[in-house]
PDB file of C-alpha atoms in Angstrom:
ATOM      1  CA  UNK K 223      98.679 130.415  97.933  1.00  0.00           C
ATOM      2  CA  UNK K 224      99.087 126.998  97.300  1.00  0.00           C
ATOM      3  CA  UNK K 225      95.832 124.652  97.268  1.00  0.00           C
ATOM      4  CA  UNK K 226      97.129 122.411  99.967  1.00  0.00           C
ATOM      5  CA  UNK K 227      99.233 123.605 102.875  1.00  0.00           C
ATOM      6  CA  UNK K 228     101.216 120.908 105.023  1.00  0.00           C
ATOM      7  CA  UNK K 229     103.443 121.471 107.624  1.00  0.00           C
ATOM      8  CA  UNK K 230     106.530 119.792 106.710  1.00  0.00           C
ATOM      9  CA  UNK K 231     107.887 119.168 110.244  1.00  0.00           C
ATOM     10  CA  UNK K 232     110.122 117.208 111.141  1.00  0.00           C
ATOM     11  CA  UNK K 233     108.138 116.219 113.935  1.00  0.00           C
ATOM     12  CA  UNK K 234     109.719 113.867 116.567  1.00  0.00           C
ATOM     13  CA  UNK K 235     107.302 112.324 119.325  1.00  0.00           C
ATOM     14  CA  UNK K 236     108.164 109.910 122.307  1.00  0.00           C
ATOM     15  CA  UNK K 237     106.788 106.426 121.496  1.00  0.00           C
ATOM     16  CA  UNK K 238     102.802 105.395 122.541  1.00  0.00           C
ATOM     17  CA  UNK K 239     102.480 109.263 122.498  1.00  0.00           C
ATOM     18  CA  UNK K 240      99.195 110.480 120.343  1.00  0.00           C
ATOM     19  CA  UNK K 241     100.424 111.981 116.778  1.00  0.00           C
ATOM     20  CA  UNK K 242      98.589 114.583 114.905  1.00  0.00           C
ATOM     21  CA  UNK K 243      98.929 115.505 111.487  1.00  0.00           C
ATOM     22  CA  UNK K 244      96.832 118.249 109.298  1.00  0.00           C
ATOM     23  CA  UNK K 245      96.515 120.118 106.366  1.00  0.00           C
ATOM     24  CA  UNK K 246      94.533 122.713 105.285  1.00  0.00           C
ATOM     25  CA  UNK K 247      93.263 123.778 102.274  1.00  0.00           C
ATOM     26  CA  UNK K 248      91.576 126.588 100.115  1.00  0.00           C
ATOM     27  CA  UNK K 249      89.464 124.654  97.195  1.00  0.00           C
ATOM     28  CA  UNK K 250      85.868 124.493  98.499  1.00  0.00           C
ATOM     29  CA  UNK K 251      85.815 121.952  95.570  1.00  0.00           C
ATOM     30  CA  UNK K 252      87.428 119.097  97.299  1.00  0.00           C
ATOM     31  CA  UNK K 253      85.191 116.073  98.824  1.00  0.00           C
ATOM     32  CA  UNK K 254      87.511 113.199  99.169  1.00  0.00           C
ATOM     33  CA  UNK K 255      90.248 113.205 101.379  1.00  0.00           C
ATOM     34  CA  UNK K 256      93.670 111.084 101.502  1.00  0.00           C
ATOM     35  CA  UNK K 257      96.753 110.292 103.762  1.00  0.00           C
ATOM     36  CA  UNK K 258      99.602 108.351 102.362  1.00  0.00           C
ATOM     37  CA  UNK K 259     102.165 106.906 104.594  1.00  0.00           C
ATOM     38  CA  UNK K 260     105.612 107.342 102.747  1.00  0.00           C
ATOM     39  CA  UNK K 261     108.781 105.204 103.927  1.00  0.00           C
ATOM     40  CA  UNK K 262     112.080 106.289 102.625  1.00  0.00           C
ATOM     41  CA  UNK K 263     113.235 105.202  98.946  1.00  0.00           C
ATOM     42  CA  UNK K 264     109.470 103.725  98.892  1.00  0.00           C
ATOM     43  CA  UNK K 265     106.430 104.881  96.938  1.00  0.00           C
ATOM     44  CA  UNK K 266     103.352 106.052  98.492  1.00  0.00           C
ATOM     45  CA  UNK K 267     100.755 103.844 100.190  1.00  0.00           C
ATOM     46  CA  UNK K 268      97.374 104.525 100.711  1.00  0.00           C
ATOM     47  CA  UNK K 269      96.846 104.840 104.654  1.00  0.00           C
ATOM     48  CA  UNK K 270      93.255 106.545 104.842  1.00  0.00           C
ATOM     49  CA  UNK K 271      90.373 107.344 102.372  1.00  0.00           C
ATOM     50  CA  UNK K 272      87.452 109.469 103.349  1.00  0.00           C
ATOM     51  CA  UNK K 273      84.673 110.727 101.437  1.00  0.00           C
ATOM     52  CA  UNK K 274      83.612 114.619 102.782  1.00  0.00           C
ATOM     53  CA  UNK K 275      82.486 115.571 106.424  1.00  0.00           C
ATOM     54  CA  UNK K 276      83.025 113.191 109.572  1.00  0.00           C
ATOM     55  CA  UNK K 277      85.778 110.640 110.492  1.00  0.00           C
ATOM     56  CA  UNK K 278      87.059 107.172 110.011  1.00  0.00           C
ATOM     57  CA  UNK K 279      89.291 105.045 111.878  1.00  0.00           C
ATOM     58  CA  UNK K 280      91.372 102.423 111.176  1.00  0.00           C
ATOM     59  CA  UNK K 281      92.821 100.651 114.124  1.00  0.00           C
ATOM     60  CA  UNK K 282      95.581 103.199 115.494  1.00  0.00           C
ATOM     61  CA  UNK K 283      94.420 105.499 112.735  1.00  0.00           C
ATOM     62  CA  UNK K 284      91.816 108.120 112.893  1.00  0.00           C
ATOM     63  CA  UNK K 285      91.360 110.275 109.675  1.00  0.00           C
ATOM     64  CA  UNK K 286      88.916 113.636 110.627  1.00  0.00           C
ATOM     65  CA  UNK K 287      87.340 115.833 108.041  1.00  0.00           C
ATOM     66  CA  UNK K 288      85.775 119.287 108.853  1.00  0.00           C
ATOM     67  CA  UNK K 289      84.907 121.058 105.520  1.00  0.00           C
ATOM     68  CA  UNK K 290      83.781 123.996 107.278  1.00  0.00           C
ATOM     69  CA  UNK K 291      86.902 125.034 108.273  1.00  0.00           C
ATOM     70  CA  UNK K 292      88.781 123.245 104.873  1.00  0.00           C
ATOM     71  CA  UNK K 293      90.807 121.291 107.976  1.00  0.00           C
ATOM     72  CA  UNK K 294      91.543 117.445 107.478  1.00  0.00           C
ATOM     73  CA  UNK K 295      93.576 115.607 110.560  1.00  0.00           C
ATOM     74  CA  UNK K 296      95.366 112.272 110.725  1.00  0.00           C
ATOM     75  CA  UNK K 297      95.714 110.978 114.305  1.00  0.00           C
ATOM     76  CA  UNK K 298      97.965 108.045 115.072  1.00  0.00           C
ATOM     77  CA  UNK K 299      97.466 106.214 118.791  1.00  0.00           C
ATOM     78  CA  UNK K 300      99.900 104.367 120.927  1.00  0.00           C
ATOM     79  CA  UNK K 301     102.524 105.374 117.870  1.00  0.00           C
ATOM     80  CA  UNK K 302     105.740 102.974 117.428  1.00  0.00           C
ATOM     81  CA  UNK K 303     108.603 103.486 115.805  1.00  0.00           C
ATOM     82  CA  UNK K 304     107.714 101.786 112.302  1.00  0.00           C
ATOM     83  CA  UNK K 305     105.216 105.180 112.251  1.00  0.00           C
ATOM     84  CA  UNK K 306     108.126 106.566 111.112  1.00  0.00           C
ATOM     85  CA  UNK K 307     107.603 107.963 107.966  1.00  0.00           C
ATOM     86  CA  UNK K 308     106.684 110.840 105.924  1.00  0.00           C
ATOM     87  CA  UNK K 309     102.723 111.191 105.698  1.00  0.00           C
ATOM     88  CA  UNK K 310     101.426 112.912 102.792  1.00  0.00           C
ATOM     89  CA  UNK K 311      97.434 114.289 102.449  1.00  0.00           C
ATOM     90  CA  UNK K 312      95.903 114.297  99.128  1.00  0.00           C
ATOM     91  CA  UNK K 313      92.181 115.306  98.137  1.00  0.00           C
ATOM     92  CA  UNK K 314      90.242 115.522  94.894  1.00  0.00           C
ATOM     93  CA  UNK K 315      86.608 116.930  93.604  1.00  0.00           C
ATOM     94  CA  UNK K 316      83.995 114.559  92.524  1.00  0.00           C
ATOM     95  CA  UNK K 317      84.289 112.674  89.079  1.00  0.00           C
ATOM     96  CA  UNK K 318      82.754 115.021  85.955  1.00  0.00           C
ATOM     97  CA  UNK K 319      83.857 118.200  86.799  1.00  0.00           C
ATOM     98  CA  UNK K 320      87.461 118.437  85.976  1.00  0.00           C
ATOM     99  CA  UNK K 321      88.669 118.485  89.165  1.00  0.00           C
ATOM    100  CA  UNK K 322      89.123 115.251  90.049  1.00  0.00           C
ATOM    101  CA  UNK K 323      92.783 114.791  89.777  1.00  0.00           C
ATOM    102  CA  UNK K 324      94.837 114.579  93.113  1.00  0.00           C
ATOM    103  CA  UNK K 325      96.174 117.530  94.973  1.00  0.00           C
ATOM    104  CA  UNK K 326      98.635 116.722  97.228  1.00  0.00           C
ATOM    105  CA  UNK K 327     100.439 118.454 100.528  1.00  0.00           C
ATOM    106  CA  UNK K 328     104.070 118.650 100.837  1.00  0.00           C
ATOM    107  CA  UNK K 329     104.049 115.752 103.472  1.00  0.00           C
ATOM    108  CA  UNK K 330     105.132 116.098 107.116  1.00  0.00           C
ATOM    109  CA  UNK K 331     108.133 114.096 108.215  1.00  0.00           C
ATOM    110  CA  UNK K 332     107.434 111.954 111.297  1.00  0.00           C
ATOM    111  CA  UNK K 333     109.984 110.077 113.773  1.00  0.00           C
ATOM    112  CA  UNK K 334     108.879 108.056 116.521  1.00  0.00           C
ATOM    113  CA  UNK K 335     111.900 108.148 119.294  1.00  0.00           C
ATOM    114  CA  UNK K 336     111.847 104.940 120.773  1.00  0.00           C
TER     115      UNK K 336
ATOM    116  CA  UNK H 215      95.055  96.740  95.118  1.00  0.00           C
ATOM    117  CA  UNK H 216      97.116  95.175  91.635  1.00  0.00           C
ATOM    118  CA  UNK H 217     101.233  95.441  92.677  1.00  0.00           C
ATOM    119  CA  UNK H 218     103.210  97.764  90.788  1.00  0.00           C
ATOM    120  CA  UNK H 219     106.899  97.604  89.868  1.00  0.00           C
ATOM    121  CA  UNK H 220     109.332  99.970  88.225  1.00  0.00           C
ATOM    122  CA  UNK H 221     112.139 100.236  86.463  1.00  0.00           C
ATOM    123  CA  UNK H 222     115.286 101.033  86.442  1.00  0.00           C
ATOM    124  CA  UNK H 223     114.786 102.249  90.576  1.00  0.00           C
ATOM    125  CA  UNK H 224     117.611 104.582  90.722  1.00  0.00           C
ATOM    126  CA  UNK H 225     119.935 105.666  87.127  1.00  0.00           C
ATOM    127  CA  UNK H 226     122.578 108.599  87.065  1.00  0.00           C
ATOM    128  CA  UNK H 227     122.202 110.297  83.399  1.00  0.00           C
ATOM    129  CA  UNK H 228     124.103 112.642  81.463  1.00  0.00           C
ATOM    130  CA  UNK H 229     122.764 115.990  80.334  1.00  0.00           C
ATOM    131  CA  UNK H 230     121.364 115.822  77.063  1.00  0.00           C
ATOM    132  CA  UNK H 231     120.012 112.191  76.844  1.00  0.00           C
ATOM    133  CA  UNK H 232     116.436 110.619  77.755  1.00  0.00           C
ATOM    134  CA  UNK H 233     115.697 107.522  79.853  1.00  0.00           C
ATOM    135  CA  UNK H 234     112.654 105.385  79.685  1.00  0.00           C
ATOM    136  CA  UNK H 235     110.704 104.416  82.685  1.00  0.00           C
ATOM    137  CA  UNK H 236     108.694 100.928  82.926  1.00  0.00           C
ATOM    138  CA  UNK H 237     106.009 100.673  84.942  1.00  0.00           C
ATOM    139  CA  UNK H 238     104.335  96.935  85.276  1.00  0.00           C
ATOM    140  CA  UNK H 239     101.510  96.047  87.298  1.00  0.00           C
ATOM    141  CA  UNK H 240     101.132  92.722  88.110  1.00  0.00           C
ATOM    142  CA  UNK H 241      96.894  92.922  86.959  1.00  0.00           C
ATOM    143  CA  UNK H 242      94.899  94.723  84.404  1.00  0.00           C
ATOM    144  CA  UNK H 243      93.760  98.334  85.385  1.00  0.00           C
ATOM    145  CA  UNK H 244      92.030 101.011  83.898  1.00  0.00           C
ATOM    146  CA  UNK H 245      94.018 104.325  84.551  1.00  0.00           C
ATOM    147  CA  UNK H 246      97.695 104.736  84.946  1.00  0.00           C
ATOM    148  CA  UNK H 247      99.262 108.034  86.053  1.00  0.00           C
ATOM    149  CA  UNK H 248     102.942 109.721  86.066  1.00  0.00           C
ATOM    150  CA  UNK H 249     104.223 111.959  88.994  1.00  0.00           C
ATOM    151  CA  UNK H 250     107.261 113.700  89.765  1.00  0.00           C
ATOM    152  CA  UNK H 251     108.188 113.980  93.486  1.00  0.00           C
ATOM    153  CA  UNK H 252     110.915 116.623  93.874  1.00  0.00           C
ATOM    154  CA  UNK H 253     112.503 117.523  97.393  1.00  0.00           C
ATOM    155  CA  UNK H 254     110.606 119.216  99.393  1.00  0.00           C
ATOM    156  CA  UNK H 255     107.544 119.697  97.278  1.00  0.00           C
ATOM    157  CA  UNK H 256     104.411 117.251  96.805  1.00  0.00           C
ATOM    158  CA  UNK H 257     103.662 115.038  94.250  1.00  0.00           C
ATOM    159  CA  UNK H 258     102.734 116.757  90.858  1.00  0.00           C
ATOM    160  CA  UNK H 259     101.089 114.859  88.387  1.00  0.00           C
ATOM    161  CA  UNK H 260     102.989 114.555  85.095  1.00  0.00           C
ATOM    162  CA  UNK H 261      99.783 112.660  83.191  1.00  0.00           C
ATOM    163  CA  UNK H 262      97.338 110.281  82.808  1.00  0.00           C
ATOM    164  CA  UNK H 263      97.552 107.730  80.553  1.00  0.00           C
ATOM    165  CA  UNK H 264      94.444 105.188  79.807  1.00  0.00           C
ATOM    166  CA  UNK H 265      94.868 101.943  77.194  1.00  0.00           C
ATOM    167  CA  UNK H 266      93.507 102.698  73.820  1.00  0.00           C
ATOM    168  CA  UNK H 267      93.808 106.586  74.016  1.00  0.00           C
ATOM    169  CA  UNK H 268      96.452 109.493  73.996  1.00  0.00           C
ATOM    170  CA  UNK H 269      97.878 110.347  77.427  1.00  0.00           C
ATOM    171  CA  UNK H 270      96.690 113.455  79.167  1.00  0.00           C
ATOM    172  CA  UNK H 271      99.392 116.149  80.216  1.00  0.00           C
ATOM    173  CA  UNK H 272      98.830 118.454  82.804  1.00  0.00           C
ATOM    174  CA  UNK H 273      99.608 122.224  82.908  1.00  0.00           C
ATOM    175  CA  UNK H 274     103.213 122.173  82.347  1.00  0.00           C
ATOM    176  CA  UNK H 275     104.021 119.341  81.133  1.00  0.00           C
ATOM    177  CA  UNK H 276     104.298 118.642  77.291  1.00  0.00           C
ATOM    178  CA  UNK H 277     104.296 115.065  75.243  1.00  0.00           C
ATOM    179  CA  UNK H 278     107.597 116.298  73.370  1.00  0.00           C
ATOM    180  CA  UNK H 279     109.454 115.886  77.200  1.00  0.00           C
ATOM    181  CA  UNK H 280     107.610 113.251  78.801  1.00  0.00           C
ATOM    182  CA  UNK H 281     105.966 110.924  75.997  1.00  0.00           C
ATOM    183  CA  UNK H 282     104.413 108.329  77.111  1.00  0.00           C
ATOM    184  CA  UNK H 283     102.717 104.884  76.120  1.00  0.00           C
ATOM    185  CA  UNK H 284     100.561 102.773  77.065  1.00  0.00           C
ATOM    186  CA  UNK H 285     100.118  99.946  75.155  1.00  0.00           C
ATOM    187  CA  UNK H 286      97.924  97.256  77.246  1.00  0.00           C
ATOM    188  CA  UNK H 287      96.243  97.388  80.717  1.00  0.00           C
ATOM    189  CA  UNK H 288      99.371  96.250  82.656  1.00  0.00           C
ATOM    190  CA  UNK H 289     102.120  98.140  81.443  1.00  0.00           C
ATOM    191  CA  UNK H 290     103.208 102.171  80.750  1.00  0.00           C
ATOM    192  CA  UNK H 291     106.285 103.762  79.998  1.00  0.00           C
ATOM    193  CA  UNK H 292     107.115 107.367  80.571  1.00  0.00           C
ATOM    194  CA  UNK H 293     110.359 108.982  78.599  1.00  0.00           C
ATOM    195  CA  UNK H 294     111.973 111.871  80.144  1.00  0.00           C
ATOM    196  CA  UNK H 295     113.666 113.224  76.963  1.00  0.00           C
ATOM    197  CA  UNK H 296     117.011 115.467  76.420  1.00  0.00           C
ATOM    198  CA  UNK H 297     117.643 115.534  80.355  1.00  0.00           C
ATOM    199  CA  UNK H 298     118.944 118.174  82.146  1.00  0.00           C
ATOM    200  CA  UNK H 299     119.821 118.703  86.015  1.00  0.00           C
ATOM    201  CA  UNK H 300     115.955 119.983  86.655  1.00  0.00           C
ATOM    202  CA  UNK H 301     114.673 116.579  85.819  1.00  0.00           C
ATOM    203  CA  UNK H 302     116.272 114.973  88.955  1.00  0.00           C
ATOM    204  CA  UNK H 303     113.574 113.787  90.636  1.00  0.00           C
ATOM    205  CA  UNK H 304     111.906 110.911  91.727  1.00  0.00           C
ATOM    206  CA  UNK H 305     109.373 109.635  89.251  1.00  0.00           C
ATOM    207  CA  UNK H 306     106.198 107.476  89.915  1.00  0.00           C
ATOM    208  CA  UNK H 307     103.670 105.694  88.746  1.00  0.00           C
ATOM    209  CA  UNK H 308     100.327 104.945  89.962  1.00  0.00           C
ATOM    210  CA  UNK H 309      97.390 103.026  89.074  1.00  0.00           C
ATOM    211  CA  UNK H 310      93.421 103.394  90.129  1.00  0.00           C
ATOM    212  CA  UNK H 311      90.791 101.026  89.626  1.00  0.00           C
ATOM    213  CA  UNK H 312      87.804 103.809  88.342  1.00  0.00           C
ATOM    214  CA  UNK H 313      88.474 107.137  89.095  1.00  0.00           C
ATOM    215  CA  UNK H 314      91.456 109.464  90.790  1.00  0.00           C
ATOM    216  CA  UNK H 315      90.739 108.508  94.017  1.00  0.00           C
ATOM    217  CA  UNK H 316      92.705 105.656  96.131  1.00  0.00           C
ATOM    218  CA  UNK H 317      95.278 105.581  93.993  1.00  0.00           C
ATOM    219  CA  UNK H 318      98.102 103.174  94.591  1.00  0.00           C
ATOM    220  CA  UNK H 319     101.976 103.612  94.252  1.00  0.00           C
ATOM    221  CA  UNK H 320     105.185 101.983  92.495  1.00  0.00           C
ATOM    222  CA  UNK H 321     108.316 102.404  94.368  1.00  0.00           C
ATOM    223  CA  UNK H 322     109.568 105.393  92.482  1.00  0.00           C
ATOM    224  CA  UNK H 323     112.345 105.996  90.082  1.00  0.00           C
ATOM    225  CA  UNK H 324     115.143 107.814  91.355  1.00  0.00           C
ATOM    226  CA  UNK H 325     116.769 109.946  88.816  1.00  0.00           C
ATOM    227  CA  UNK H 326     119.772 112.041  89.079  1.00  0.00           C
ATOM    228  CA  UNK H 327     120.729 114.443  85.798  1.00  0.00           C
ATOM    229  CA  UNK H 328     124.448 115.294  85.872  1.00  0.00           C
TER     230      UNK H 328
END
């Protein structure tokens, strides 16, 4: 079982619909939680960065964290079509106990149909 | 976050040779790290490589096929030595200010092994 599981989609939504994205995972370990946004032939970029339990948001972005259930979300509003991209989690232990190095999800592949 | 550059971005290589990836980021930061990002799979970290000490390989991965240096706070290099068609991939580098977390992303090396 791998440490991160990630849907890989594709996933194709109409434009201004709501997007949700998620990955799960199995290392009780874990306490900070990423999503890259990936555009194609580009490297990574840091979207969302959240530290355990509870959510953030970022303009269109909302990044949820439930630790209970190992379940981390991504939700894009009112999505457009430069949303389309490949959106990667990532998540890490705390510093000083070896774990701290990033374990990432496959990504999901996201088009927004305009 | 410091901007990163790569090079070469994309190189077609024979079996049996090595190429040298540069990675250059325009400020001075503390930790640099190597990934490989082959289709369909997520990012797996290569190594870490800090000025001033020996870089850090990951389960897997072995100095003898991927040395690396690091010889100031702006600049790495990582060698993928005596290629063969398994090393396609894309390659990338990544630098964080003080720990794993928010890490940020060059554009990626895009290597083909004929």
């Amino acid at each position: 079982q791998k440490e991160v599981e990630q849907d890989p989609g594709p996933l194709s939504v109409p434009e201004g619909a709501i997007v949700s994205l998620n990955c799960t995972y199995s290392n009780s370990a874990f306490q900070y939680f990423m999503w890259y946004r990936q555009y194609s032939r580009k490297g990574p970029e840091l979207l969302m960065y959240t530290y355990s339990s509870g959510n953030k948001e970022d303009g269109r972005f909302t990044a949820q964290v439930d630790k209970s259930s190992k379940y981390i979300s991504l939700f894009i509003r009112d999505s457009q079509p430069s949303d389309s991209a490949t959106y990667l989690c990532a998540m890490s232990g705390a510093s000083n106990f070896g774990n701290e190095k990033l374990t990432f999800g496959t990504g999901t592949r996201l088009t927004i149909i305009p | 976050s410091a901007v990163i550059s790569q090079k070469p971005s994309r190189d077609i290589c024979q079996r049996g040779t090595s190429l040298t990836i540069q990675c250059q980021v325009d400020s001075q930061v503390t930790m640099m790290f190597w990934y490989r990002q082959q289709p369909g799979q997520s990012l797996t970290l290569i190594a870490t490589a800090n000025q001033g000490s020996e870089a850090t390989y990951e389960s897997g991965f072995v100095i003898d096929k991927f040395p690396i240096s690091r010889p100031n706070l702006t600049f790495s290099t990582l060698t993928v030595s005596n290629m063969s068609p398994e090393d396609s991939s894309i390659y990338l580098c990544s630098h964080s200010a003080y720990s794993y977390n928010e890490q940020f992303f060059g554009p990626g090396t895009r290597l083909t092994v004929l």
